């Protein structure tokens, strides 16, 4: 990846015209450009897990099937030296969460191959599969007991919702409609999941050879599910399960205020190990069982708060902060095998990395270039092996995600897999360059990346798309992005940047949008467009803007402040913050952390940040595109914006994608359609008037 510094660059204008449609250069072979059907060809990998002796890695491999138009996951295994890559499970199933037994003879995982999602165990010597559970509700977050005799997991314990209507029974043979459903929980639906079954998640154990699951936890509290990403961990003696959850009476109103608890496996006795106002998450117990590492912060109801690493004694005493000097949020703590240091995952300047903290607080970088799939968003996964080596999901701006091993701090990753070698050999991709420039608002340095079309010719002028990330507390980085590469394949230069509010630049930068989003991020984005235009190969009459979620918000904000864009596509945006906090799955949390309180108490504040406050300025032809099962930024938000644009006489289109949640990735053809609708709208706006 090349780097370009653009502080105070001179203007380099090249007055070379081009046709109305974005198109590849004449030297570019069209057959080598990305095609819409390629969405079915790309695969991703994740969740690498070392065998106990470190000789093998199991990982999850995700693929798409063109005939069923669905995504599936199977389990694969590969030697840590790169040999013997082969599938452990096959078929159109969703197999995931692989976890080795302590002796390495078995592999537990969750699969929907029969009876819905259940826990299965594969015997590694014979390949025999055994279904361990027969649960009514899906299990999650499985973990082996230290002696290999039990598996812990979480699952829903339903409760009967209140019923106020007493209806007579239907007559024999009658087919009445399904009865009405009563809801009495604050969070009753969640994106990617849908409407939640009434009840709470609890902690269970089950014999590893199968049998009746036994509930360990109790009380009307959520032990996982959509409310927690932290699994329970076993104490080395097998007597306790340690997990993070919220046992406050008002946990629905204050879901962030979690503590680390221990549950005695034998009788479910529970004891809190932490006690503070704020989250205490992701407990990881040391190999000797004498310390617990965990994550958290002192909650200030702030939009962005840096998650810190702490360590305490096993009994909860002596808690101390280890990561206070890093100024980067950390995640996924894992102990080194010798128990003398703790590894964490973190983002720095758009790059996802693994770092190490000693128990004295000394920090060092261990690995970099973690990738989360086919997107420029930060993220990825890592696993510590028994000898201290790391398995990571690795990728770069021009290489989709693969499994790699890092043998020591600073060592180059050894890439073990090549799951996309076929499609990568058959296609040409856009070159990616890093760019730094100054915001016109306050001179702050802003980082971004430029993707050039395959066969790029600096003597030509190209149309430009600025693609804006969501979050808004998230970050882009130099990772392979299928959607942006598709845009480049159509002849567009693509710019993506990390405006103020983005993570990986520290707490002060992230909180520049606290109670002020959208706002001055407009200048960060607009200055990025100026910086790329100044390079001399952009046609200023063909500028386009798009983005999803928070990027959809900022797309509408941009065209509410400038008419420089030829057209825009706002993808699953928030338009009216007042209605958003009353309909979205995270609305109650947003009102506490992104706003100073509930909308009826701060009407002017909400309205000043509403996209409807600037809609009267919009002249840009705009498409709004959203999934009909999006509960994060509900369809009603897009409908409001579309209706407002039409009432103002602005050229507009509303695209509704059936069955899709936030992100529009559930069905491959819908993902394809998302990209093609964006590019089709941009092409439409470039057609000469007839």
XYZ file of C-alpha atoms in Angstrom:
690
model
C 0.000 0.000 0.000
C 1.421 3.366 -1.030
C 1.217 6.385 1.251
C 0.390 9.935 0.152
C 0.742 12.966 2.401
C -1.544 15.818 1.419
C -0.795 18.631 3.834
C -0.948 21.876 1.843
C -0.472 20.158 -1.508
C -0.562 22.439 -4.560
C -3.501 22.249 -6.894
C -2.760 19.930 -9.799
C -5.568 20.278 -12.291
C -5.619 18.322 -15.503
C -8.281 19.566 -17.900
C -9.013 16.306 -19.618
C -12.653 15.535 -20.222
C -14.315 12.139 -20.018
C -17.643 10.600 -20.913
C -20.785 10.720 -18.811
C -20.524 7.163 -17.537
C -17.780 5.943 -15.274
C -15.881 3.342 -17.241
C -12.540 1.494 -17.191
C -9.589 2.745 -19.166
C -9.190 1.394 -22.680
C -6.111 -0.553 -21.552
C -8.093 -2.464 -18.908
C -9.407 -5.913 -19.844
C -13.137 -5.794 -18.887
C -13.185 -9.543 -18.212
C -10.766 -9.041 -15.317
C -12.926 -6.488 -13.528
C -15.090 -7.420 -10.572
C -18.559 -8.560 -11.617
C -21.827 -8.549 -9.632
C -21.924 -12.365 -9.462
C -18.520 -12.362 -7.744
C -20.368 -11.729 -4.505
C -20.945 -15.497 -4.420
C -17.250 -16.291 -4.907
C -15.660 -14.589 -1.918
C -15.155 -16.480 1.340
C -14.143 -15.341 4.807
C -12.515 -17.034 7.788
C -12.771 -16.412 11.513
C -12.536 -17.650 15.112
C -9.179 -19.499 14.899
C -8.626 -21.939 17.782
C -5.333 -23.687 18.609
C -5.419 -27.324 19.596
C -4.101 -27.842 23.154
C -0.698 -28.992 21.865
C -0.472 -26.127 19.364
C -0.087 -28.379 16.336
C -3.390 -27.557 14.650
C -5.831 -24.704 14.166
C -9.558 -25.039 13.716
C -11.319 -22.096 12.088
C -14.708 -21.109 10.729
C -14.996 -20.767 6.956
C -17.933 -18.803 5.535
C -19.158 -19.264 1.982
C -22.178 -18.471 -0.197
C -24.317 -20.790 -2.278
C -25.621 -19.360 -5.539
C -28.524 -21.833 -5.810
C -29.995 -21.214 -2.365
C -28.847 -17.561 -2.181
C -27.663 -18.086 1.389
C -24.488 -17.928 3.454
C -23.166 -20.946 5.336
C -20.278 -21.749 7.658
C -18.287 -24.955 8.043
C -15.335 -25.864 10.246
C -11.877 -26.428 8.788
C -8.596 -27.525 10.344
C -5.038 -26.717 9.283
C -1.652 -27.502 10.769
C 0.096 -24.621 12.497
C 2.839 -25.146 9.928
C 0.347 -24.657 7.085
C -0.070 -28.312 6.185
C -3.179 -30.459 5.924
C -5.837 -27.821 5.332
C -9.130 -29.731 5.175
C -12.795 -29.506 6.170
C -14.016 -31.024 9.433
C -17.678 -30.414 8.645
C -19.424 -30.040 5.315
C -22.844 -29.200 3.984
C -25.231 -26.275 3.846
C -25.214 -25.704 7.605
C -24.069 -23.018 9.983
C -21.329 -24.566 12.115
C -19.543 -22.197 14.483
C -17.941 -21.523 17.874
C -15.446 -24.422 17.690
C -13.798 -25.204 21.023
C -11.216 -27.940 21.675
C -11.557 -30.238 24.663
C -8.683 -29.831 27.152
C -7.039 -33.069 25.957
C -7.530 -32.270 22.261
C -9.488 -35.438 21.496
C -12.831 -33.716 20.851
C -14.158 -30.540 19.342
C -17.377 -28.935 20.572
C -19.273 -26.567 18.300
C -22.743 -25.150 17.665
C -24.607 -26.214 14.528
C -28.078 -26.028 13.045
C -27.716 -29.343 11.204
C -30.611 -30.947 13.135
C -33.289 -29.764 15.589
C -32.278 -26.113 15.217
C -29.072 -24.808 16.753
C -27.587 -27.330 19.213
C -24.230 -28.237 20.750
C -22.366 -30.968 18.902
C -19.096 -32.763 19.657
C -16.774 -34.211 17.028
C -14.390 -36.998 18.025
C -11.147 -36.076 16.290
C -9.825 -39.595 15.830
C -12.926 -41.092 14.201
C -14.739 -38.021 12.906
C -17.934 -39.169 14.662
C -20.430 -36.398 15.408
C -22.560 -36.517 18.553
C -25.436 -34.154 19.308
C -25.017 -33.120 22.940
C -28.135 -31.009 23.523
C -31.772 -30.990 22.468
C -32.738 -27.504 23.566
C -35.857 -25.544 22.783
C -33.806 -22.345 22.511
C -30.411 -22.001 20.850
C -27.251 -22.282 22.974
C -24.376 -19.824 22.763
C -20.942 -19.126 24.272
C -19.822 -22.677 24.923
C -16.771 -23.546 27.063
C -15.212 -26.815 28.294
C -14.707 -27.569 31.955
C -11.012 -28.086 32.817
C -11.475 -31.860 33.196
C -13.347 -32.173 29.892
C -16.476 -33.705 31.434
C -18.855 -30.737 31.041
C -19.694 -27.890 28.724
C -21.067 -24.554 29.865
C -23.311 -22.421 27.688
C -26.050 -19.822 27.837
C -29.618 -20.246 26.613
C -32.980 -18.559 26.971
C -35.277 -19.411 29.857
C -38.702 -18.263 28.645
C -41.382 -16.678 30.716
C -45.034 -16.179 29.875
C -45.746 -12.560 28.988
C -48.718 -10.910 30.649
C -52.067 -11.658 29.050
C -54.872 -9.164 29.518
C -57.419 -10.501 27.055
C -59.392 -13.616 27.983
C -60.666 -15.057 24.716
C -63.008 -18.018 24.335
C -61.620 -21.131 22.738
C -62.248 -21.468 18.980
C -64.884 -24.012 17.978
C -63.694 -27.429 16.922
C -62.234 -27.380 13.434
C -61.903 -23.596 13.309
C -58.681 -21.966 12.127
C -58.332 -18.685 13.958
C -55.516 -16.226 13.453
C -52.514 -16.202 15.775
C -53.299 -14.300 18.989
C -51.971 -10.849 19.747
C -48.576 -10.630 21.379
C -48.075 -8.588 24.542
C -44.687 -6.941 25.152
C -43.508 -5.529 28.483
C -39.693 -5.327 28.082
C -37.791 -2.146 27.229
C -35.775 -3.936 24.527
C -38.158 -6.234 22.702
C -36.549 -6.557 19.272
C -32.959 -6.496 18.116
C -31.287 -6.128 14.764
C -30.146 -9.375 13.096
C -32.318 -11.287 15.610
C -35.825 -9.885 15.206
C -38.501 -9.821 17.883
C -37.099 -11.351 21.052
C -38.727 -14.241 22.830
C -39.935 -13.257 26.273
C -37.531 -14.405 28.958
C -33.903 -14.066 30.051
C -30.673 -15.843 29.155
C -29.185 -18.110 31.820
C -26.015 -20.065 32.390
C -26.102 -23.885 32.040
C -23.808 -26.888 32.151
C -24.321 -30.178 30.325
C -22.345 -33.450 30.344
C -19.936 -33.460 27.409
C -21.212 -36.853 26.244
C -24.783 -35.534 26.244
C -27.601 -35.541 28.734
C -29.798 -33.152 30.620
C -28.598 -29.554 30.884
C -28.617 -28.042 34.371
C -29.272 -24.360 35.008
C -26.551 -22.767 37.149
C -27.654 -19.124 37.350
C -30.922 -17.751 38.645
C -32.885 -14.528 38.840
C -34.539 -12.223 36.348
C -31.234 -11.089 34.792
C -29.728 -11.442 31.331
C -26.752 -13.793 31.245
C -25.764 -13.141 27.635
C -27.729 -13.003 24.420
C -27.879 -9.628 22.702
C -27.059 -7.977 26.046
C -23.540 -9.382 26.453
C -20.697 -10.623 24.288
C -18.705 -12.015 27.182
C -18.708 -15.808 27.691
C -18.327 -17.510 31.046
C -14.873 -18.866 31.864
C -14.081 -21.800 34.126
C -11.797 -21.520 37.115
C -8.845 -23.957 36.788
C -10.246 -26.123 39.597
C -13.572 -26.477 37.759
C -15.577 -25.283 40.742
C -16.635 -21.853 39.436
C -17.831 -20.127 36.307
C -16.872 -16.483 36.019
C -18.813 -14.129 33.779
C -19.883 -10.540 33.328
C -23.515 -9.503 33.626
C -25.814 -6.873 35.089
C -27.731 -7.947 38.214
C -29.040 -4.483 39.062
C -32.804 -4.354 39.618
C -32.949 -1.711 36.869
C -30.733 -3.626 34.427
C -33.082 -2.870 31.533
C -32.627 0.869 32.098
C -28.878 0.677 32.825
C -27.641 -2.261 30.712
C -24.041 -1.021 30.530
C -23.410 -1.255 34.292
C -22.104 -4.829 34.430
C -19.949 -6.526 37.054
C -17.780 -9.632 37.095
C -19.480 -12.439 39.047
C -18.491 -15.933 40.057
C -21.040 -18.767 40.056
C -20.362 -21.923 42.024
C -21.138 -24.706 39.586
C -22.390 -27.135 42.220
C -25.216 -24.994 43.604
C -25.320 -21.698 41.659
C -24.185 -19.541 44.598
C -23.232 -16.154 43.167
C -20.796 -13.474 44.335
C -19.800 -10.148 42.765
C -16.049 -9.628 42.249
C -16.275 -6.012 41.046
C -18.357 -3.042 42.122
C -18.318 0.274 40.314
C -20.467 2.520 38.155
C -19.641 1.310 34.660
C -19.024 -1.875 32.705
C -16.746 -4.658 33.904
C -16.579 -7.164 31.070
C -14.669 -9.989 29.393
C -13.121 -11.695 32.445
C -10.097 -13.872 31.705
C -8.599 -15.982 34.481
C -4.839 -16.520 34.695
C -3.375 -20.016 34.078
C -2.617 -20.386 37.800
C -6.077 -19.162 38.737
C -4.792 -16.402 41.014
C -5.689 -13.335 38.906
C -8.513 -12.143 36.659
C -8.035 -9.709 33.800
C -11.093 -7.765 32.704
C -12.206 -4.702 30.727
C -14.151 -1.610 31.699
C -14.312 2.090 32.385
C -15.901 4.534 34.810
C -19.131 5.408 33.028
C -19.673 9.122 32.390
C -22.597 8.763 29.951
C -20.224 9.857 27.226
C -20.570 8.960 23.566
C -17.096 7.439 23.303
C -15.296 6.053 26.328
C -11.988 4.231 26.084
C -12.284 0.659 27.338
C -9.377 -0.105 29.676
C -7.616 -3.281 30.823
C -7.614 -4.107 34.543
C -6.264 -6.985 36.589
C -7.390 -8.053 40.057
C -6.787 -10.879 42.480
C -8.973 -13.947 42.097
C -11.146 -12.866 45.034
C -11.812 -9.436 43.504
C -9.347 -7.500 45.635
C -6.429 -5.379 44.464
C -7.868 -4.171 41.161
C -5.471 -1.999 39.155
C -5.437 -0.339 35.771
C -2.840 -1.544 33.253
C -3.694 0.318 30.037
C -4.057 3.906 31.256
C -1.223 5.262 29.094
C -2.344 3.686 25.806
C -5.348 5.967 25.055
C -6.869 3.279 22.852
C -9.821 1.049 23.601
C -8.827 -2.582 24.139
C -10.717 -5.860 23.831
C -10.516 -9.647 24.005
C -7.991 -10.060 26.859
C -6.072 -13.356 26.836
C -3.349 -14.473 29.205
C 0.048 -15.502 27.935
C 0.712 -19.176 28.756
C 3.256 -18.270 31.441
C 0.765 -16.000 33.221
C 3.184 -13.063 33.238
C 1.425 -10.863 30.681
C -1.972 -10.210 29.092
C -2.645 -9.757 25.399
C -5.379 -7.487 24.036
C -6.789 -6.427 20.701
C -6.937 -2.704 19.891
C -7.235 -0.227 17.016
C -4.591 2.374 16.263
C -4.807 4.825 13.349
C -7.299 2.601 11.566
C -5.214 -0.564 12.008
C -6.326 -3.449 14.231
C -3.470 -4.846 16.308
C -2.598 -7.153 19.195
C -0.593 -5.753 22.090
C 0.869 -7.112 25.300
C 0.724 -5.691 28.835
C 2.955 -7.024 31.554
C 1.522 -7.094 35.060
C 3.620 -3.986 35.715
C 1.814 -2.135 32.929
C 4.617 -2.175 30.336
C 3.182 -2.301 26.812
C 4.441 -3.608 23.487
C 2.929 -4.254 20.076
C 2.810 -7.935 19.117
C 0.912 -8.215 15.829
C -0.832 -6.030 13.302
C -2.959 -6.228 10.130
C -5.889 -8.024 11.711
C -8.903 -8.154 9.397
C -12.588 -8.851 9.900
C -13.625 -10.070 6.454
C -14.498 -8.142 3.309
C -14.868 -4.674 4.811
C -12.583 -1.751 5.612
C -14.020 -1.585 9.147
C -11.594 -2.314 11.954
C -11.837 -5.668 13.660
C -10.649 -9.229 13.496
C -9.841 -12.111 15.806
C -6.792 -13.624 17.460
C -5.988 -16.609 19.662
C -2.982 -17.288 21.902
C -1.399 -20.706 21.422
C 0.148 -22.908 24.114
C 3.674 -21.763 23.198
C 2.743 -18.083 23.032
C 2.333 -17.887 19.286
C -0.713 -16.104 17.858
C -3.286 -17.132 15.299
C -4.900 -14.100 13.682
C -7.409 -13.293 10.980
C -5.033 -11.413 8.706
C -5.640 -9.183 5.721
C -4.500 -6.050 3.921
C -6.025 -3.417 1.680
C -5.514 -5.672 -1.335
C -5.762 -9.124 0.296
C -9.025 -10.444 1.810
C -8.970 -12.153 5.171
C -6.993 -15.372 5.783
C -5.671 -17.288 8.791
C -2.087 -16.457 9.758
C 0.275 -17.356 12.597
C 2.621 -14.892 14.306
C 5.466 -16.737 16.021
C 6.638 -13.875 18.217
C 6.457 -10.141 18.800
C 7.437 -8.309 15.640
C 7.546 -11.470 13.542
C 5.989 -11.338 10.093
C 2.731 -13.274 9.902
C 2.884 -16.692 8.250
C -0.256 -16.820 6.123
C -1.640 -20.355 6.233
C -4.776 -20.215 4.091
C -5.677 -18.774 0.710
C -9.451 -19.062 0.656
C -9.884 -16.477 -2.114
C -6.914 -17.381 -4.308
C -9.180 -18.339 -7.213
C -11.129 -15.089 -7.460
C -8.079 -12.955 -6.675
C -6.166 -14.533 -9.563
C -9.047 -13.938 -11.968
C -9.671 -10.261 -11.175
C -7.750 -6.990 -11.097
C -8.241 -4.701 -8.132
C -7.797 -1.047 -7.391
C -4.599 0.239 -5.831
C -5.072 1.643 -2.307
C -3.194 4.695 -1.036
C -3.156 6.268 2.394
C -3.897 9.993 2.624
C -3.567 12.561 5.418
C -5.011 16.059 5.139
C -6.175 18.910 7.365
C -9.785 19.638 8.239
C -10.891 23.097 7.125
C -12.714 23.470 10.443
C -9.798 23.422 12.860
C -6.747 22.077 11.032
C -6.901 18.658 12.655
C -5.134 15.907 10.716
C -7.577 13.438 9.176
C -6.594 10.006 7.886
C -8.126 8.335 4.873
C -7.549 6.012 1.953
C -7.999 6.307 -1.810
C -8.874 3.376 -4.073
C -8.063 3.948 -7.732
C -9.772 2.104 -10.575
C -7.876 -0.856 -12.054
C -5.799 0.400 -14.959
C -5.686 3.873 -13.431
C -4.309 6.577 -15.736
C -3.229 9.784 -13.915
C -3.676 11.752 -17.139
C -7.432 11.187 -17.095
C -10.167 12.665 -14.938
C -12.313 10.257 -12.926
C -15.553 10.538 -11.010
C -15.137 10.407 -7.227
C -17.221 8.621 -4.585
C -16.697 9.489 -0.942
C -17.979 6.535 1.102
C -18.599 7.307 4.791
C -18.379 4.820 7.643
C -21.100 4.207 10.207
C -20.864 3.899 13.940
C -20.329 6.752 14.323
C -17.805 5.495 16.899
C -16.008 3.145 14.517
C -13.057 3.274 12.144
C -12.053 2.374 8.635
C -8.583 1.130 7.822
C -6.390 -0.452 5.138
C -8.411 -3.645 4.722
C -9.850 -5.236 1.597
C -13.350 -3.876 1.002
C -15.484 -5.682 -1.548
C -18.075 -2.913 -1.928
C -15.482 -0.198 -2.502
C -13.519 -2.368 -4.920
C -16.743 -2.882 -6.882
C -17.069 0.900 -7.109
C -13.480 1.192 -8.319
C -14.102 -1.537 -10.901
C -16.808 0.691 -12.409
C -14.286 3.452 -12.982
C -14.696 5.508 -9.799
C -11.988 6.803 -7.529
C -13.183 5.947 -4.011
C -12.299 7.945 -0.920
C -12.959 6.675 2.601
C -11.796 8.514 5.705
C -12.009 8.592 9.496
C -13.601 11.935 10.451
C -13.781 13.214 14.020
C -15.596 10.771 16.244
C -13.799 7.818 14.698
C -12.136 5.385 17.058
C -8.428 4.439 17.063
C -7.234 8.042 17.545
C -7.783 8.396 21.282
C -10.517 9.574 23.593
C -10.269 13.289 22.807
C -10.670 12.790 19.035
C -13.501 10.300 19.501
C -15.440 12.672 21.723
C -15.255 15.661 19.401
C -18.767 14.616 18.364
C -20.099 14.026 21.879
C -23.570 15.621 21.919
C -22.569 17.177 18.567
C -23.244 14.558 15.889
C -23.743 15.232 13.070
C -21.849 18.511 13.088
C -18.290 19.526 12.357
C -17.582 16.130 10.796
C -18.960 17.777 7.643
C -15.742 19.784 7.329
C -13.535 16.721 7.813
C -15.331 14.925 4.988
C -15.628 17.910 2.659
C -11.943 18.703 3.121
C -11.145 15.131 2.111
C -12.982 15.644 -1.164
C -10.997 18.857 -1.709
C -7.727 17.066 -0.994
C -8.355 14.367 -3.582
C -9.631 16.882 -6.145
C -6.355 18.749 -5.666
C -4.463 15.681 -6.887
C -5.613 16.566 -10.389
C -7.336 13.410 -11.616
C -10.901 14.057 -10.398
C -13.742 15.479 -12.493
C -15.344 18.034 -10.169
C -18.618 17.751 -12.062
C -18.895 14.091 -11.060
C -18.673 13.919 -7.280
C -20.838 11.417 -5.390
C -21.467 10.635 -1.737
C -22.777 7.545 0.032
C -22.509 5.713 3.326
C -24.410 3.352 5.571
C -25.888 3.757 9.055
C -23.892 6.628 10.595
C -22.513 7.067 7.094
C -26.086 7.402 5.883
C -26.604 10.103 8.514
C -23.539 11.983 7.304
C -24.532 11.537 3.658
C -27.784 13.379 4.384
C -25.845 15.927 6.476
C -23.408 16.547 3.623
C -26.072 17.230 1.002
C -27.859 19.420 3.525
C -24.769 21.645 3.629
C -23.434 21.558 0.057
C -24.740 20.994 -3.455
C -21.365 19.965 -4.877
C -22.388 16.300 -5.293
C -23.992 15.059 -8.488
C -26.087 12.562 -6.516
C -26.195 10.743 -3.192
C -27.263 7.405 -1.709
C -28.078 7.393 2.002
C -28.037 3.773 3.163
C -30.046 2.803 6.282
C -29.724 6.238 7.905
C -31.077 7.872 11.039
C -33.059 10.940 9.980
C -35.131 11.996 12.986
C -33.374 11.393 16.304
C -36.611 11.881 18.214
C -38.359 9.000 16.437
C -35.150 6.948 16.332
C -34.770 6.648 20.113
C -38.418 5.563 20.324
C -38.223 2.845 17.643
C -34.635 1.561 17.378
C -33.296 -1.449 19.285
C -30.618 0.703 20.949
C -32.714 3.856 21.299
C -32.795 3.925 25.100
C -29.008 3.663 25.206
C -28.524 6.367 22.569
C -30.645 8.849 24.556
C -28.290 8.404 27.528
C -24.940 8.366 25.757
C -25.337 10.354 22.536
C -27.809 12.909 23.858
C -28.204 14.742 27.163
C -31.446 12.883 27.923
C -34.858 11.934 26.581
C -36.135 13.825 23.531
C -39.161 15.394 25.226
C -36.797 17.008 27.733
C -34.379 18.267 25.052
C -36.551 18.950 22.020
C -34.397 21.717 20.563
C -31.224 19.645 20.940
C -32.759 16.703 19.096
C -34.221 18.872 16.366
C -30.961 20.735 15.763
C -29.230 17.442 14.992
C -32.096 16.007 12.982
C -31.461 15.598 9.271
C -34.869 17.139 8.740
C -33.403 20.392 10.058
C -31.359 20.744 6.844
C -33.542 18.860 4.378
C -34.923 22.117 2.990
C -31.397 22.861 1.687
C -31.134 19.640 -0.316
C -31.006 19.905 -4.093
C -29.017 16.708 -4.703
C -30.822 13.738 -6.323
C -30.925 11.167 -3.522
C -31.661 7.493 -3.130
C -32.506 6.050 0.303
C -31.848 2.305 0.682
C -32.797 0.224 3.742
C -33.667 -3.345 4.742
C -37.254 -3.934 5.772
C -36.155 -5.875 8.883
C -33.652 -3.250 9.995
C -34.300 -2.652 13.693
C -31.126 -0.637 14.257
C -32.133 2.222 11.939
C -35.737 1.310 11.232
C -37.351 1.691 7.832
C -39.529 4.500 9.205
C -36.412 6.717 9.311
C -35.798 6.254 5.587
C -39.465 6.741 4.807
C -39.466 10.104 6.575
C -36.488 11.327 4.560
C -37.812 10.054 1.244
C -41.201 11.637 1.857
C -39.619 14.956 2.818
C -37.468 14.992 -0.331
C -40.455 14.263 -2.554
C -42.527 16.957 -0.873
C -39.690 19.418 -1.580
C -39.522 18.407 -5.237
C -36.077 16.785 -4.977
C -35.460 13.838 -7.291
C -35.535 10.835 -4.942
C -36.013 7.079 -4.804
C -36.690 4.732 -1.893
C -35.333 1.168 -2.134
C -36.747 -1.347 0.355
C -34.929 -4.672 0.652
C -37.199 -7.466 1.933
C -36.077 -9.626 4.842
C -32.860 -7.699 5.411
C -31.531 -6.347 8.733
C -28.923 -3.622 9.176
C -26.041 -4.036 6.740
C -28.020 -5.878 4.023
C -25.780 -8.964 4.000
C -28.233 -11.728 4.970
C -28.783 -12.884 1.378
C -25.908 -12.597 -1.139
C -28.213 -11.404 -3.904
C -29.426 -8.592 -1.643
C -25.827 -7.570 -0.940
C -25.258 -7.560 -4.692
C -28.412 -5.507 -5.156
C -27.312 -2.985 -2.546
C -24.110 -2.254 -4.452
C -25.797 -2.275 -7.849
C -28.511 0.128 -6.696
C -25.884 2.582 -5.446
C -23.885 2.396 -8.659
C -27.024 2.418 -10.785
C -28.242 5.616 -9.121
C -24.890 7.294 -9.688
C -24.866 6.208 -13.345
C -28.441 7.446 -13.750
C -27.483 10.918 -12.540
C -24.671 11.120 -15.097
C -26.877 10.553 -18.126
C -27.179 13.643 -20.325
C -30.557 15.331 -20.361
C -32.788 14.291 -23.244
